[in-house]
Short mmCIF file of C-alpha atoms and ligand atoms in Angstrom, two decimals:
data_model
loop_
_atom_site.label_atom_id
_atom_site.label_comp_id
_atom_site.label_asym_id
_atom_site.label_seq_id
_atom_site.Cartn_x
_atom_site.Cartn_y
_atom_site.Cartn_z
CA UNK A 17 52.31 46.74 19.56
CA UNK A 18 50.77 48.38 16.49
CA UNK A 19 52.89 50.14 13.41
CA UNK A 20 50.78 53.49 12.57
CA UNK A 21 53.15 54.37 9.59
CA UNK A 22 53.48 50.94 7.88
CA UNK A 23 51.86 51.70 5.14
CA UNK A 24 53.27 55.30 4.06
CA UNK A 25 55.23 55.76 1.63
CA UNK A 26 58.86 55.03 2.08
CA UNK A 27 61.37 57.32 0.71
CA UNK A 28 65.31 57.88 2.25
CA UNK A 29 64.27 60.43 4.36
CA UNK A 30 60.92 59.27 5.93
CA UNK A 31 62.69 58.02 8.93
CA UNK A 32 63.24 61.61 9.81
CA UNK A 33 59.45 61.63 10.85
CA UNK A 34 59.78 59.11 13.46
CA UNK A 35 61.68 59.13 16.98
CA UNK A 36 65.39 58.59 16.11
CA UNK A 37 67.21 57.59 19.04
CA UNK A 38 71.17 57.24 19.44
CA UNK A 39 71.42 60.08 16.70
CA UNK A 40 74.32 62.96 17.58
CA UNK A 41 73.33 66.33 17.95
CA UNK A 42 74.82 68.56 15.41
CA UNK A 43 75.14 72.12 16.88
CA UNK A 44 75.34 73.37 12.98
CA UNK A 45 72.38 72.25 11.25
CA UNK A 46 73.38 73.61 7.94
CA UNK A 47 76.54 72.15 8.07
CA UNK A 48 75.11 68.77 8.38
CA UNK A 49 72.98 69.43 5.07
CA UNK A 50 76.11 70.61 3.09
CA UNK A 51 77.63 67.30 4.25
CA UNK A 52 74.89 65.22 3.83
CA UNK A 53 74.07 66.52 0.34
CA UNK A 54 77.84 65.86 -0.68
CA UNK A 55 77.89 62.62 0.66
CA UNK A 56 75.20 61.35 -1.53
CA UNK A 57 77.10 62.61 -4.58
CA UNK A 58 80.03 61.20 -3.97
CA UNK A 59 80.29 57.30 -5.49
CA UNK A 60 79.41 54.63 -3.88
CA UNK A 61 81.43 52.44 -1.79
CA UNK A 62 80.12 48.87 -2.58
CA UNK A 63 77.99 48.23 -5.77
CA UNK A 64 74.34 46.48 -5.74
CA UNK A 65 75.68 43.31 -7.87
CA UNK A 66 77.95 42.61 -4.63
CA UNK A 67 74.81 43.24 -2.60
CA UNK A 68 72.83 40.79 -4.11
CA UNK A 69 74.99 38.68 -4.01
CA UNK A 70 75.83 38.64 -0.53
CA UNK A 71 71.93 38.17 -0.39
CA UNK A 72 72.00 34.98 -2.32
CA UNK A 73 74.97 33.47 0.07
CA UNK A 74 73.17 34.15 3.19
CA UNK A 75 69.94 32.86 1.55
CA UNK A 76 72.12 29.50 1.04
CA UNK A 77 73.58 29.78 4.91
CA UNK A 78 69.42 30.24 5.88
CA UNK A 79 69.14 26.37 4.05
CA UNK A 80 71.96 25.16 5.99
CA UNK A 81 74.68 24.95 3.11
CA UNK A 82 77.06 27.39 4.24
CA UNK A 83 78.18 29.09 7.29
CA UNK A 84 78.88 32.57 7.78
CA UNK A 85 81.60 34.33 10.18
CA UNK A 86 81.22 38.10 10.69
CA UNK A 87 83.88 39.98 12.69
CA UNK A 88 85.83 42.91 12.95
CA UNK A 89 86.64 45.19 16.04
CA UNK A 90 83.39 46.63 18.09
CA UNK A 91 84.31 50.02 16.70
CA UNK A 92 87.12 51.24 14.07
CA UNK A 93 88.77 54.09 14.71
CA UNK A 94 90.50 56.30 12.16
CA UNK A 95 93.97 56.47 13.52
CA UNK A 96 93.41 52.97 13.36
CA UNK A 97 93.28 53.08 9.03
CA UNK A 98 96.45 51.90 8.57
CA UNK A 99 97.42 49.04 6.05
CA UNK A 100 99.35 47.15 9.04
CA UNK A 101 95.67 46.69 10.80
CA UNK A 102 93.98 45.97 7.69
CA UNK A 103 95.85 43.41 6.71
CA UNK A 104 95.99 41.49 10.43
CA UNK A 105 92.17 41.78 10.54
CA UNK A 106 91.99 40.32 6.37
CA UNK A 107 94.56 37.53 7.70
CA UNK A 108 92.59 36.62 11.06
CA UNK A 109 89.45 36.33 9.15
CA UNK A 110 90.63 34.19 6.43
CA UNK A 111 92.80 31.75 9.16
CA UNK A 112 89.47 31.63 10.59
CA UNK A 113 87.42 30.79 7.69
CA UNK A 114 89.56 28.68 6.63
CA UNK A 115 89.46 26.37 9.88
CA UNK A 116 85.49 26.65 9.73
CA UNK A 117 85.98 25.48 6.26
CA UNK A 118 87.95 22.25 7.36
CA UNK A 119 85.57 21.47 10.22
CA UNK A 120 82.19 22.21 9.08
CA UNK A 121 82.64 21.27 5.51
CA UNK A 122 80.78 23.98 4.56
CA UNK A 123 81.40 26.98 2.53
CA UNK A 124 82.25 30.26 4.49
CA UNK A 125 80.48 33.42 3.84
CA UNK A 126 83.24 35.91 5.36
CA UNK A 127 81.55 39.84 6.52
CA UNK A 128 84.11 42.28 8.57
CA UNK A 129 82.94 44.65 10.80
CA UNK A 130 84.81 46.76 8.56
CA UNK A 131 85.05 49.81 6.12
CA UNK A 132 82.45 52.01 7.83
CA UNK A 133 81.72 50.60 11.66
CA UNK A 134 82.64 54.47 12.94
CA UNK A 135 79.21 55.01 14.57
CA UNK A 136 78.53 53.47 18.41
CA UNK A 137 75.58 53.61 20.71
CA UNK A 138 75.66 55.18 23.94
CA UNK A 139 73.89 54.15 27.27
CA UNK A 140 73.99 58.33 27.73
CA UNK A 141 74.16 61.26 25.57
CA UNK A 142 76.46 63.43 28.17
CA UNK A 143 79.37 62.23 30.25
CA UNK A 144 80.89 64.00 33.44
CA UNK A 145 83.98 63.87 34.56
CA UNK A 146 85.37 66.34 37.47
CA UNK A 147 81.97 68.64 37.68
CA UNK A 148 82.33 69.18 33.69
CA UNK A 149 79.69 67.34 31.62
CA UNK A 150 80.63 66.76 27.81
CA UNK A 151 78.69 65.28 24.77
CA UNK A 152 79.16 60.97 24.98
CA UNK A 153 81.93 59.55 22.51
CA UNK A 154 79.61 58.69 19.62
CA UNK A 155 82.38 57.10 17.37
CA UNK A 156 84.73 58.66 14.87
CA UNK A 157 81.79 59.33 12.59
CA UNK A 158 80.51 61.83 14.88
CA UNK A 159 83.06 63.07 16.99
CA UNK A 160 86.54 62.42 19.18
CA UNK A 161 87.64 60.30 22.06
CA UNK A 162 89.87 63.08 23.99
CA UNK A 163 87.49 64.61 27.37
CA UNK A 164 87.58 68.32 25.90
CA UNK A 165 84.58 70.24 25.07
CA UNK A 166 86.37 71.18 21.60
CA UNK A 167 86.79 66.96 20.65
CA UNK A 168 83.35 66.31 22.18
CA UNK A 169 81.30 68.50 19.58
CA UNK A 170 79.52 66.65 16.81
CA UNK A 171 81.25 67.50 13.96
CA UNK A 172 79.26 66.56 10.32
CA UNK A 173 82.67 66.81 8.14
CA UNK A 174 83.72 63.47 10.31
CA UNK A 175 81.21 61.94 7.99
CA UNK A 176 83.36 62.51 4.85
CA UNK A 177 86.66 61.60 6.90
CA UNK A 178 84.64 58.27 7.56
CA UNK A 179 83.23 58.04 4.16
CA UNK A 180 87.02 58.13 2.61
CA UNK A 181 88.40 56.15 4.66
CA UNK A 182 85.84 53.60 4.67
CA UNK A 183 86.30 53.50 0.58
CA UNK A 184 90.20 53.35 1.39
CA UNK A 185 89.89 50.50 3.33
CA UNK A 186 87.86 48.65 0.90
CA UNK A 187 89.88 49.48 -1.89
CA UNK A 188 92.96 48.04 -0.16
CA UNK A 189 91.22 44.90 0.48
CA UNK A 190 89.67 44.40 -2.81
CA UNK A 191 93.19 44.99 -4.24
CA UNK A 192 94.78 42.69 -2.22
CA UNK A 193 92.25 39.95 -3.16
CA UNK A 194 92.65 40.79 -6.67
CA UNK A 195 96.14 40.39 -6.34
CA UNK A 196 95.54 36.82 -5.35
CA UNK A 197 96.41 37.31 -1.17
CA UNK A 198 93.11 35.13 -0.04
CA UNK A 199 94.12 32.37 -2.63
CA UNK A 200 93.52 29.25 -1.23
CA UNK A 201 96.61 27.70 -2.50
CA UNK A 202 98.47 30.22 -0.45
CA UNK A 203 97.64 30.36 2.93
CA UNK A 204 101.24 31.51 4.01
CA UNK A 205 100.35 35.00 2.97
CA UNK A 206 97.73 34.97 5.81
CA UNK A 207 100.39 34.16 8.42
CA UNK A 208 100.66 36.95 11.25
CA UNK A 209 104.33 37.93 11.38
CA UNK A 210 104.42 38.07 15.66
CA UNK A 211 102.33 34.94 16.21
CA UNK A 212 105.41 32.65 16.06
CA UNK A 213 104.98 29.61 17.43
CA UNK A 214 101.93 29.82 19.68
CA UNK A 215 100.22 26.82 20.01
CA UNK A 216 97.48 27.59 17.83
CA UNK A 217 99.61 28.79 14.85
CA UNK A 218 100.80 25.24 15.04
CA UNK A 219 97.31 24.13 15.00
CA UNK A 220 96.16 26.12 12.69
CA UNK A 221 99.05 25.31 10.35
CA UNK A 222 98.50 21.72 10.10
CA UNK A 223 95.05 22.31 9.42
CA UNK A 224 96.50 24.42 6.35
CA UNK A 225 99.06 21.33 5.02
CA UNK A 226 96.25 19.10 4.79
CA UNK A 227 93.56 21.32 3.19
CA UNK A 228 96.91 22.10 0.52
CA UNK A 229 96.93 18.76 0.10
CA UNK A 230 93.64 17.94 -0.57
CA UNK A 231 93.76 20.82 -3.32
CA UNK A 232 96.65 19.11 -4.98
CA UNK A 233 94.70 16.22 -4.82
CA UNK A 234 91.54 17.58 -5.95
CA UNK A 235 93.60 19.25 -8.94
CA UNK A 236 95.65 16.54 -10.14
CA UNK A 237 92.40 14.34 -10.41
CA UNK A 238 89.82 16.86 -12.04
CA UNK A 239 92.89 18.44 -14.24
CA UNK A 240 91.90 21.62 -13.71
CA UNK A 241 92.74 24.57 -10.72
CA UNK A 242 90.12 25.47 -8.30
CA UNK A 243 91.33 28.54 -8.37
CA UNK A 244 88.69 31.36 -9.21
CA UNK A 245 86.30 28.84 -6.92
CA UNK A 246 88.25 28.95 -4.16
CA UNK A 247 89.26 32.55 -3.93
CA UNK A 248 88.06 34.23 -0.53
CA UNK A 249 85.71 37.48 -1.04
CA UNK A 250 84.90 39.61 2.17
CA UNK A 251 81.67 41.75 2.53
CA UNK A 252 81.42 44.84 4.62
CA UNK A 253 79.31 45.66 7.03
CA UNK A 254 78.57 47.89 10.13
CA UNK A 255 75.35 49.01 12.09
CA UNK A 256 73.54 51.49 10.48
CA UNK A 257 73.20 53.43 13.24
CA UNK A 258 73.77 57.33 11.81
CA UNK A 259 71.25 57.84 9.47
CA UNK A 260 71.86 60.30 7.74
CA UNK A 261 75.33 59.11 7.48
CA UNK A 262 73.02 56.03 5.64
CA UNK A 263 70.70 57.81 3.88
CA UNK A 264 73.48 59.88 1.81
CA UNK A 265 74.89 56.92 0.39
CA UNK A 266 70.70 54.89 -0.70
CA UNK A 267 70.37 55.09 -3.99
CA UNK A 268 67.39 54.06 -6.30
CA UNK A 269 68.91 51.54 -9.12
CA UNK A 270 66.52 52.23 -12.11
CA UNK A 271 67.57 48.70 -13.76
CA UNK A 272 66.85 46.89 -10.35
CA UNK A 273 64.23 49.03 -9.25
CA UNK A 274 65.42 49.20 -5.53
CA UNK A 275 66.81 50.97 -3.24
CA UNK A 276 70.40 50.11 -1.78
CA UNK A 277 72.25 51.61 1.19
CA UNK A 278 75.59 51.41 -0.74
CA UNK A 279 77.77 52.32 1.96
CA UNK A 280 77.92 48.29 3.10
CA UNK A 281 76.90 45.25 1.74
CA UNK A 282 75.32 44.76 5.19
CA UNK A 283 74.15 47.06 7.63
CA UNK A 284 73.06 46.07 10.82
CA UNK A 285 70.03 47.38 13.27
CA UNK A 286 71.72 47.58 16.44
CA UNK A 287 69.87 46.46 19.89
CA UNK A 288 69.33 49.74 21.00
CA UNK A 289 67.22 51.01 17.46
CA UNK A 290 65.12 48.19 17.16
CA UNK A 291 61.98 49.78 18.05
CA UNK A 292 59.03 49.43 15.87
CA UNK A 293 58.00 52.84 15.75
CA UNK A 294 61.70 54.27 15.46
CA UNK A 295 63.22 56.03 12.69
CA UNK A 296 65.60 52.46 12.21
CA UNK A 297 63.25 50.39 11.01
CA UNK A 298 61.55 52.54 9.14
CA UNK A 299 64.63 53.13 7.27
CA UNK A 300 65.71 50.07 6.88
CA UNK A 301 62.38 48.57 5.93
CA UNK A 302 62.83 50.47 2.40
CA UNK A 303 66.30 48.86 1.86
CA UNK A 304 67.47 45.35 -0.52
CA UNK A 305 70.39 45.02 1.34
CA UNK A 306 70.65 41.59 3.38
CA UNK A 307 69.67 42.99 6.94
CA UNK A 308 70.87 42.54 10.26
CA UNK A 309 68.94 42.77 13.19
CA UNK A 310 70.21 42.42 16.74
CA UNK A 311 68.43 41.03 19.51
CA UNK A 312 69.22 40.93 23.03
CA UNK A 313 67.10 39.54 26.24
CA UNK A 314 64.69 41.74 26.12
CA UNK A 315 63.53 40.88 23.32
CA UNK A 316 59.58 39.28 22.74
CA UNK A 317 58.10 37.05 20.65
CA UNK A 318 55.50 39.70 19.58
CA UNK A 319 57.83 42.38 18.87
CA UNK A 320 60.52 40.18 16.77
CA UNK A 321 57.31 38.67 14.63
CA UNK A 322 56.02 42.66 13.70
CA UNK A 323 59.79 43.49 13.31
CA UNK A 324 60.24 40.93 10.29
CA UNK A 325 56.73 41.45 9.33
CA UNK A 326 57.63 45.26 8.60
CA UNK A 327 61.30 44.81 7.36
CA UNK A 328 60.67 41.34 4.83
CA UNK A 329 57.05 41.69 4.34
CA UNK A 330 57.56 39.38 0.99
CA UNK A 331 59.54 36.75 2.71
CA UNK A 332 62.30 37.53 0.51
CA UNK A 333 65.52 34.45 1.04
CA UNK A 334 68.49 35.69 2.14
CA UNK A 335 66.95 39.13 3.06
CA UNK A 336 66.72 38.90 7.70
CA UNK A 337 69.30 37.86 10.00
CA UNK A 338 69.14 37.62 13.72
CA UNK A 339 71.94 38.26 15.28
CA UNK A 340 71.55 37.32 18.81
CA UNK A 341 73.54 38.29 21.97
CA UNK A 342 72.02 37.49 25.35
CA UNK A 343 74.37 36.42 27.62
CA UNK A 344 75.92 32.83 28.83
CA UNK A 345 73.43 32.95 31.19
CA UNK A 346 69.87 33.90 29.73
CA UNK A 347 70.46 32.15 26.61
CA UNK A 348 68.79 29.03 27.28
CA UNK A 349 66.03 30.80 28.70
CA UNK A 350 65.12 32.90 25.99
CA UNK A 351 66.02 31.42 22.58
CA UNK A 352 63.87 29.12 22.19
CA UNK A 353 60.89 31.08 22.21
CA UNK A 354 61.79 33.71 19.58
CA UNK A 355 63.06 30.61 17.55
CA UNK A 356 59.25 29.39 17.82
CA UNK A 357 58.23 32.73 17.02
CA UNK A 358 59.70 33.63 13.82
CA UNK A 359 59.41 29.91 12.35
CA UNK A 360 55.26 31.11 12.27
CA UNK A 361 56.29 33.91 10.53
CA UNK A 362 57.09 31.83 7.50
CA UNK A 363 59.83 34.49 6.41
CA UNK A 364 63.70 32.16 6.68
CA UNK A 365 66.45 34.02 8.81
CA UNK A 366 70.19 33.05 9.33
CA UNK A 367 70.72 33.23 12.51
CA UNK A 368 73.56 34.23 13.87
CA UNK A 369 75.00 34.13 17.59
CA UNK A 370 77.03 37.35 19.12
CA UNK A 371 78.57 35.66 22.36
CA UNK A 372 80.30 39.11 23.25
CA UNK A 373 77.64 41.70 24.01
CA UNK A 374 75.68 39.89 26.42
CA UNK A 375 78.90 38.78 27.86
CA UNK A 376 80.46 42.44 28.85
CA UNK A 377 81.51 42.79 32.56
CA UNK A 378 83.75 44.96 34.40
CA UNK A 379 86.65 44.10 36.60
CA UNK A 380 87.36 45.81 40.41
CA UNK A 381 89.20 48.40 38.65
CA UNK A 382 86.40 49.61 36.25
CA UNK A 383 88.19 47.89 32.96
CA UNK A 384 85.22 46.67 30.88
CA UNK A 385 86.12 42.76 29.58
CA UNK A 386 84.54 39.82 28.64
CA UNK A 387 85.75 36.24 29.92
CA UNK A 388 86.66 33.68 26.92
CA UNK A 389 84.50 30.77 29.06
CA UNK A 390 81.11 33.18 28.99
CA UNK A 391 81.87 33.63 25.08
CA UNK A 392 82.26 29.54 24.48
CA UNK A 393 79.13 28.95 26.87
CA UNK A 394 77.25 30.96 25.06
CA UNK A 395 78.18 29.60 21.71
CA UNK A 396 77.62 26.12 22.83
CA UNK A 397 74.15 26.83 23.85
CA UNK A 398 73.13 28.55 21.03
CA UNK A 399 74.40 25.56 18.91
CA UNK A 400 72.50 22.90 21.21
CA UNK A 401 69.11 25.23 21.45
CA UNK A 402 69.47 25.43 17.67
CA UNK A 403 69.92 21.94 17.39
CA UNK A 404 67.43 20.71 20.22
CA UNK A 405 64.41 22.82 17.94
CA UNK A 406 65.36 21.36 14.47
CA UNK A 407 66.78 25.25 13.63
CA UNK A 408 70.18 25.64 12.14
CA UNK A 409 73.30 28.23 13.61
CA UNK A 410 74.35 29.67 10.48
CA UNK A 411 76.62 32.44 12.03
CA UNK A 412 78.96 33.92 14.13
CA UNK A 413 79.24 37.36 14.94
CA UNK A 414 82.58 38.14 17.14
CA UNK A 415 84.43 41.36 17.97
CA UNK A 416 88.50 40.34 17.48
CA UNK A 417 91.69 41.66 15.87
CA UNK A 418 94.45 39.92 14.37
CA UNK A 419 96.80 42.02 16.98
CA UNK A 420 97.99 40.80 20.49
CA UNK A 421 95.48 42.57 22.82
CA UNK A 422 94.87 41.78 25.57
CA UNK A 423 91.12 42.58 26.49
CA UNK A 424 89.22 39.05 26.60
CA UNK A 425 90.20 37.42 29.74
CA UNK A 426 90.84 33.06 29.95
CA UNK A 427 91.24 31.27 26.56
CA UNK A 428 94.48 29.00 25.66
CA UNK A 429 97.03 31.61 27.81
CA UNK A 430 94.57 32.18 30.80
CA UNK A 431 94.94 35.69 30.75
CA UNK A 432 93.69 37.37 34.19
CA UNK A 433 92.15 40.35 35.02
CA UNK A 434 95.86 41.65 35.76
CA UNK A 435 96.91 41.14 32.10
CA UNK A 436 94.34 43.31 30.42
CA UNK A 437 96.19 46.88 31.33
CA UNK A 438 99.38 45.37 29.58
CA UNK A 439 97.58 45.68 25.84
CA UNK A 440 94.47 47.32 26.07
CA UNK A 441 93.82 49.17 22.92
CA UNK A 442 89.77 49.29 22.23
CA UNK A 443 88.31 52.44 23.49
CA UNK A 444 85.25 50.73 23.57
CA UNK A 445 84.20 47.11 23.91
CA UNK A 446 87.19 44.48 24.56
CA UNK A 447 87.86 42.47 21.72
CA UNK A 448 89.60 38.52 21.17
CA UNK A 449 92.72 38.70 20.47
CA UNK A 450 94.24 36.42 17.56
CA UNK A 451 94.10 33.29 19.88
CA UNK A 452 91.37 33.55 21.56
CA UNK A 453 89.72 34.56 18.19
CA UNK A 454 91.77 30.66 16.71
CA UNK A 455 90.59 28.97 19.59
CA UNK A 456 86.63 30.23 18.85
CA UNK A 457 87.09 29.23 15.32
CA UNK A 458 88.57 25.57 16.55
CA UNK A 459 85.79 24.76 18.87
CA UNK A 460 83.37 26.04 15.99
CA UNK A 461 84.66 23.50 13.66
CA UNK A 462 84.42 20.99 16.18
CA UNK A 463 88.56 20.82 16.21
CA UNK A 464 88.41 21.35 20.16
CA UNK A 465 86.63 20.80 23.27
C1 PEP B 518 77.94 46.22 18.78
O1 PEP B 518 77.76 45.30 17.96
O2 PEP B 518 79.04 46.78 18.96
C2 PEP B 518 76.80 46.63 19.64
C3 PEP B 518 76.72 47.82 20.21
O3 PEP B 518 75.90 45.63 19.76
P1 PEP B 518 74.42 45.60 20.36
O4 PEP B 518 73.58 46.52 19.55
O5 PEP B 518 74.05 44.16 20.19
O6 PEP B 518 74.52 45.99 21.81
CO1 CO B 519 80.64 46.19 20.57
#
């Protein structure tokens, strides 16, 4: 595989030389300009200090010194921008983090899937239904859910709705973490009002009483709070799949002398858009933001060694992480390979293991799930693979919600195929639902078997 462009100049816009695939097709072209040029007037939604920053905590989780759990839903929907759902998804991620905490003794680098994952792939641009064929669901970003030719039409101004409420979102969580709501020393803000007493919560809350008490303990000897050390932050992220959703918000920073996507701390390439002569890469080649890259089974050697050759030519710490998702099944088979692989590179990744997307089935009645046991295979073996090649698992990447879904079947309630209709609320892929996401973040820490 050979890069002709690689060494052209890279600006925000030179992807739009290159094949650009999952991108929606705006009927009004002019409309998407107006929009685009707005967009990239408008302030930013994270700033470059966070950026780097987030850079130098995964370059720590790359050494093995800290751990890092990203999650969020597969897709956030605007309907769905409510302070109710930001606040379960803040809560599940910091119970979470917190238990990782405990069991790895390791700090926790916390990234939602959050503030700006509106965009989603599609295996087809068109979908028919009844003789009528429509534009695919692209996400909220591009257009609506509803089978009408009216909802179907890419629609640029969506990009502004997602743009606000993206900065809405993030505003509401940085407030609440000013406000002191992912203080260590008070976990019983995180509690999720309708969890009761599951067995987990109870779990989970002794797990809190004895982490409080090592704080008091900690405090009363040093004399001082941990306070400020120990308060939780939470970086955004979402694939950068749109791009010119992307490219409106990169800015050049004269006083770092980079260019940062500043519509997330950390944008992801998703498995579809990895290709090395695709409009992606070279986009995200040009970018200092920590980096994401998904792989999947088909996935080489060859092709993942030219990928981080073009996107962290410099070997920069902190700057590539794999995210990879192939499936209970194939996992063993192909891991250690592209493990091999990018060691010769000499760039360090974090890698991180997605046991949902290679895990996606669909029961007799068409309902698209994934079964808790695939999702803790699948973790397991990436831990032992890891482990077996002298590589470290520095991540997680999981699709939950802190709300009672039920889309995961198996985990600590057994849910069957005939309990997913009763809460199914993802229009697309099925998420864990608070205990299933617990139960993940117990095994993680090495709390459960
Ligand atoms: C996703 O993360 O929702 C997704 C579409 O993943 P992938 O690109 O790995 O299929
Ligand atoms: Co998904």
């Amino acid at each position: 595989m050979t890069r002709s462009i690689a060494k052209s100049e890279w600006h925000p816009a030179s992807w739009t030389s290159l094949p650009a695939a999952q991108q929606p097709n705006y009927p009004d072209r002019p409309a998407l300009e107006r929009i685009v040029s707005e967009l990239s007037r408008l302030p930013p939604i994270v700033t470059s200090w966070e950026i780097d920053e987030l850079r130098s905590r995964i370059a720590k989780a790359q050494r093995g010194e800290s751990f890092v759990l990203q999650g969020g839903d597969c897709a956030e929907s605007f309907d769905e921008c409510t302070s109710e759902n930001i606040v379960a998804k803040l809560k599940i991620l910091l119970q979470m983090s917190l238990v990782l905490l405990y069991g790895l003794k390791k700090p926790v680098v916390r990234i939602g899937r959050m503030a700006g994952q509106y965009a989603k792939p599609r295996s087809a641009d068109t979908e028919t239904r009844d003789g009528q064929t429509l534009p695919s669901f692209r996400g909220d970003l591009v257009n609506r859910h509803p089978f009408t030719a009216e909802d179907r039409v890419p629609n640029p101004l969506l990009m502004l709705r997602g743009y606000e409420r993206a900065a809405l979102t993030l505003n509401f969580v940085r407030s609440l973490i000013d406000g002191g709501f992912a203080d260590l020393h008070h976990p019983e803000f995180w509690d999720l009002d309708w969890v009761g007493h599951s067995p987990m919560a109870n779990e989970y809350h002794n797990i809190v009483d004895s982490i409080s008490n090592s704080l008091d303990f900690l405090e009363s000897i040093s004399g001082r709070q941990v306070h400020e050390a120990q308060r939780a932050d939470i970086y955004a992220a979402h694939e950068g799949l749109h791009l010119s959703y992307e490219q409106a918000q990169t800015r050049f920073l004269k006083h770092r002398k980079r260019w940062y996507n500043l519509s997330t701390h950390f944008p992801w390439i998703g498995m579809r858009t990895a290709t090395l002569d695709g409009a992606h890469v070279e986009f995200f080649r040009g970018l200092a933001n920590p980096i994401g890259i998904k792989i999947g089974p088909g996935m080489t050697a060859e092709w993942l060694q030219e990928l981080i050759g073009v996107l962290n030519p410099n070997n920069e710490p902190g700057r590539i992480s794999l995210i990879h998702r192939f499936g209970a099944k194939s996992i063993e088979d192909k891991l250690p390979d592209l493990v091999r692989a990018v060691r010769e590179t000499g760039s360090p990744v974090l890698w991180i293991c997605d046991p949902m997307h290679g895990n996606t089935e669909s029961t007799a009645d068409g309902t698209k799930t994934r079964r808790f046991d695939n999702i803790v295979s699948e973790l397991e073996s990436a831990f032992s693979v890891h482990k077996a090649l002298g590589s470290y698992l520095g991540g997680v990447h999981l699709e939950l919600t802190g709300e009672n879904v039920t889309e995961c079947t198996g985990g600590a309630r057994g849910l069957t195929d005939g309990d997913l209709a009763r809460a199914y609320k993802s229009t697309v892929d099925p998420r864990l639902n608070y205990e299933q996401a617990m139960e993940i973040a117990m095994r993680i820490a090495g709390l459960r078997h």
